[in-house]
C-alpha positions as semicolon CSV with decimal commas, in nm:
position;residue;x (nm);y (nm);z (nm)
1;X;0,699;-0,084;-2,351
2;X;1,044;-0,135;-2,455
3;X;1,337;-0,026;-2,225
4;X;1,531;0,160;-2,416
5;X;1,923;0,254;-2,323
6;X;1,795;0,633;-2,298
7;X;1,557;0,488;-2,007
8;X;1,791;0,247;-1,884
9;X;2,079;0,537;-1,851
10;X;1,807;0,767;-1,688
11;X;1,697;0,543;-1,381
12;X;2,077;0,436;-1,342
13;X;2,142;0,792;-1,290
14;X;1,870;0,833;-1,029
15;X;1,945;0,499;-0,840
16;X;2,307;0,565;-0,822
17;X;2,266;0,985;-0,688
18;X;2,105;0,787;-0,366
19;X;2,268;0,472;-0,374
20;X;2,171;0,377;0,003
21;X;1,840;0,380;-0,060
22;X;1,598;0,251;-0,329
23;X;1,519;0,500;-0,590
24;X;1,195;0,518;-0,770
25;X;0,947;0,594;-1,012
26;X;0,770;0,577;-1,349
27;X;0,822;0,562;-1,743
28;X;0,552;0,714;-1,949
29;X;0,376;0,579;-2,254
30;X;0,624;0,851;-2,431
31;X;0,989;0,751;-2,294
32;X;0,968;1,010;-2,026
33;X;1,112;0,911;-1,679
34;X;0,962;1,079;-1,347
35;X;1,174;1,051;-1,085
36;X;0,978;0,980;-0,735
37;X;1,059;1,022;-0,350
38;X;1,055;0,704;-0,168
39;X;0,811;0,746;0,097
40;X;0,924;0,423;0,288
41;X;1,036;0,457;0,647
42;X;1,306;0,178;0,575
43;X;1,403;0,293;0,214
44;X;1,695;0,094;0,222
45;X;1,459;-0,210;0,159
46;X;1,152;-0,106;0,051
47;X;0,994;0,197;-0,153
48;X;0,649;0,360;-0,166
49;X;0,488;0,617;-0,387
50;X;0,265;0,891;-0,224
51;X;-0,010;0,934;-0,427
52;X;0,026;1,302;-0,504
53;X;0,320;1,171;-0,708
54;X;0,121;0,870;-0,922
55;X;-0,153;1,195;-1,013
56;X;0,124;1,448;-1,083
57;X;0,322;1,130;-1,333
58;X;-0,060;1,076;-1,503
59;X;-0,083;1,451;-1,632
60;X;0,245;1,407;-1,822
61;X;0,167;1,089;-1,983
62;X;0,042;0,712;-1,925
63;X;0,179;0,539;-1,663
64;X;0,344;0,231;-1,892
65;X;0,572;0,129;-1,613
66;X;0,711;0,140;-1,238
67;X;1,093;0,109;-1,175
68;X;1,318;0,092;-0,860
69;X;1,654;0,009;-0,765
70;X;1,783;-0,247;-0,542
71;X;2,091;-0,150;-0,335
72;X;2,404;-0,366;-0,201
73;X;2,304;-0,561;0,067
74;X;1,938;-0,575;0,036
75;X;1,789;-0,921;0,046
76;X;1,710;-0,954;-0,318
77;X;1,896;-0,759;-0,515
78;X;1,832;-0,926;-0,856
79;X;1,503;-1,041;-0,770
80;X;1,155;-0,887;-0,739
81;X;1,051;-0,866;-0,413
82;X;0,669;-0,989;-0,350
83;X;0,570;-0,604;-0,231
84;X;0,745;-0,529;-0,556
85;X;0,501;-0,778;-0,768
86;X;0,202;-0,625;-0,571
87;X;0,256;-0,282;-0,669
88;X;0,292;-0,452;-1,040
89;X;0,002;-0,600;-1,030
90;X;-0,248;-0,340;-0,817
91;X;-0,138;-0,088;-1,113
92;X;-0,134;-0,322;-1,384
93;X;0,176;-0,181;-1,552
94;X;0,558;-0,317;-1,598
95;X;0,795;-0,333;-1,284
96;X;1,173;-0,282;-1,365
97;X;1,424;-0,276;-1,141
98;X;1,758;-0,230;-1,152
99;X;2,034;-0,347;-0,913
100;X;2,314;-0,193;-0,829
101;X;2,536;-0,477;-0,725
102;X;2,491;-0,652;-1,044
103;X;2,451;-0,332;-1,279
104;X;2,152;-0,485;-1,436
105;X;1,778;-0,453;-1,486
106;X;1,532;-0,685;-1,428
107;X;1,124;-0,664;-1,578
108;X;0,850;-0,856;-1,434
109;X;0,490;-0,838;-1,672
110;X;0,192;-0,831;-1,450
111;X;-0,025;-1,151;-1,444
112;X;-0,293;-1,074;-1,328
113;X;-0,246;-1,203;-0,976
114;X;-0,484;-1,146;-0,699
115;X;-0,350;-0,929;-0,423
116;X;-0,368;-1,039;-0,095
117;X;-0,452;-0,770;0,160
118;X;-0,169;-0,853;0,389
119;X;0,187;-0,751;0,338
120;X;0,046;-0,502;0,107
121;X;0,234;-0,176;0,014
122;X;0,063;0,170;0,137
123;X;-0,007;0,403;-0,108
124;X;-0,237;0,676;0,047
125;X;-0,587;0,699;-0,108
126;X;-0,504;0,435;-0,330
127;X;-0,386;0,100;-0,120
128;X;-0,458;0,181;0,233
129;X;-0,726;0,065;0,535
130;X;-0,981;0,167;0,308
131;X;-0,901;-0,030;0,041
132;X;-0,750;-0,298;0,281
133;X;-1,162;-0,329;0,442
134;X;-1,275;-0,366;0,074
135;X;-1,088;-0,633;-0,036
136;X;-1,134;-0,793;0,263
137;X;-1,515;-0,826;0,331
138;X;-1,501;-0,947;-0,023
139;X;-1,273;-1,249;0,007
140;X;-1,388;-1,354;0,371
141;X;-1,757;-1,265;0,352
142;X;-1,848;-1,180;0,019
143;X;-2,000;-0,831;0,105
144;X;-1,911;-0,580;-0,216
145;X;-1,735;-0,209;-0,021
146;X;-1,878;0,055;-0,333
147;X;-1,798;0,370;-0,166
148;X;-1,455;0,462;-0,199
149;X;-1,422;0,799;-0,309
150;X;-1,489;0,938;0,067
151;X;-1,194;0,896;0,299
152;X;-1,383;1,057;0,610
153;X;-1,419;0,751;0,804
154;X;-1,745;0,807;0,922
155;X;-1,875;0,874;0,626
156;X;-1,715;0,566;0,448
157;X;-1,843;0,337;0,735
158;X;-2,222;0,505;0,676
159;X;-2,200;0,527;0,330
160;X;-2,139;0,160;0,306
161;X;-2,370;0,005;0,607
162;X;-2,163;-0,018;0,901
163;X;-2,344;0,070;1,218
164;X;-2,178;0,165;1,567
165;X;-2,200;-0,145;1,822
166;X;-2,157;-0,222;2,158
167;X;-1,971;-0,568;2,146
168;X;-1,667;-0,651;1,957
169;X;-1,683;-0,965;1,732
170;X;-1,501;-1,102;1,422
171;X;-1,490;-0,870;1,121
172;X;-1,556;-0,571;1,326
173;X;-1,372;-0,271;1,256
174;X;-1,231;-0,038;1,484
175;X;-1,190;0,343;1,476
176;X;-0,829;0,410;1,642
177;X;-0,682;0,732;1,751
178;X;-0,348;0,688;1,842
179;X;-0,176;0,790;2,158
180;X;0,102;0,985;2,059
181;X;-0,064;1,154;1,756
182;X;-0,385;1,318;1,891
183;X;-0,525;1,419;1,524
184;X;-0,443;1,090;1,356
185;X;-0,723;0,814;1,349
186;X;-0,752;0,486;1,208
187;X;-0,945;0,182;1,078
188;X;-0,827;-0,175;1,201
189;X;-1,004;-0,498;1,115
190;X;-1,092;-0,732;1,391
191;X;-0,989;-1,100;1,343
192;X;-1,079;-1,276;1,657
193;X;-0,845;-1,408;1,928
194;X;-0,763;-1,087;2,017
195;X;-0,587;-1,014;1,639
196;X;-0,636;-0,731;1,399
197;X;-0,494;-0,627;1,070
198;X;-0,355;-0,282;1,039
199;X;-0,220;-0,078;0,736
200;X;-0,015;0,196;0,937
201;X;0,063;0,472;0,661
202;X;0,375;0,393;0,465
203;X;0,382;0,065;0,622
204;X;0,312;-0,283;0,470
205;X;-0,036;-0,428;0,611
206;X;-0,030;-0,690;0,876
207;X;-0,170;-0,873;1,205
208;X;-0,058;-0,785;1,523
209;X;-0,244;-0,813;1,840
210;X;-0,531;-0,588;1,970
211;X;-0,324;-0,506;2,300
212;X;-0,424;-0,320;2,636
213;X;-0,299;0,015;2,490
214;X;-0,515;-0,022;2,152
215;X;-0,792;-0,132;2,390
216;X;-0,759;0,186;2,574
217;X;-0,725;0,384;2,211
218;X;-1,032;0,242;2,019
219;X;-1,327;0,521;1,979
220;X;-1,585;0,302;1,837
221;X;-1,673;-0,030;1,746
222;X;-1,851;-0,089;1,382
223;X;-2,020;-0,416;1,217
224;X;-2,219;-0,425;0,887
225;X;-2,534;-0,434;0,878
226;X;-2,526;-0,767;0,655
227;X;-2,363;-0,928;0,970
């Protein structure tokens, strides 16, 4: 895909009409630019891309490439970011950024690079704790996650051999419904010594510890049956 000064002029536009925050979205296998909302809580440094936005970008065209701008001040404004390369690589298509500071664009070629499932990117039903369990009990334990297509957790955990369980132990996961949003419930991996991995929406993945008020928030307690 060649970046053409039509393109070029066309995601210049969009990064400079919010220049405090990262702009972002796609170029088409035809030269068309969609313009996305970042979804990122700190959009200043980081962007995200719902997913109602990647399906919407498909029906015009193929996705050939991602792009986002990098703003005064940010940490790496002429360099890719490593959430930036993820995204590349997840998607398997160009990442181009432009910077403002410098007034110049930047392309990095995916590799194909294994992603890591911390400091991951959220992108809902696409990268999230779904996704984040797959890749997972495939690198630690070698146990293949098919079912995908069914984000009802219980149905996910059932559909893939997780049973409810009493104990908690090491590669358990956790069914979470958070205190100050009654109707939101999550997945967390346990990672011993009192650690779990989370993948809050619109938030990068990471550990943090499994504290009293998580203790207090957990519903249930699942293992895999291969365990």
């Amino acid at each position: 895909m060649e970046l053409t000064n039509k393109i070029k002029e066309e995601i210049k536009k969009h990064a400079l009409s919010i220049s405090s925050k990262e702009c972002c979205g796609f170029i088409l296998n035809n030269g068309m630019v969609i313009r996305c909302i970042n979804r990122a809580s700190d959009s200043e440094v980081h962007f995200i891309i719902a997913a109602g936005d990647i399906n919407k970008a498909r029906k015009k065209g193929e996705i050939v490439a991602v792009y986002h701008s990098h703003v005064p001040g940010d940490y790496g404004e002429d360099r890719f970011s490593e959430n930036d390369i993820v995204i590349a690589e997840h998607f398997n298509v160009k990442a181009v950024l432009y910077s403002l500071k410098d007034d110049k664009f930047y392309e990095y070629q995916p590799t194909g690079k294994p992603i890591t499932y911390l400091g991951r990117p959220y992108v809902r039903n696409i990268m999230d704790e779904f996704d984040l369990i797959k890749d997972y009990y495939k690198k630690e334990l070698n146990i293949e996650i098919l079912e995908l297509h069914n984000r009802n957790i219980e149905i996910f955990l059932k559909k893939n051999g997780f049973v409810g369980v009493g104990e908690l132990k090491k590669h358990d996961i956790l069914v979470i419904k958070w205190q100050n949003d009654i109707n939101k419930r999550q997945m967390v991996l346990y990672v011993g010594d009192n650690k779990i991995i989370i993948h809050p929406e619109f938030e990068t993945s990471r550990i943090t510890d499994y504290n009293y008020g998580l203790k207090n928030w957990t519903e249930k307690i699942y293992r895999h049956n291969k365990m």
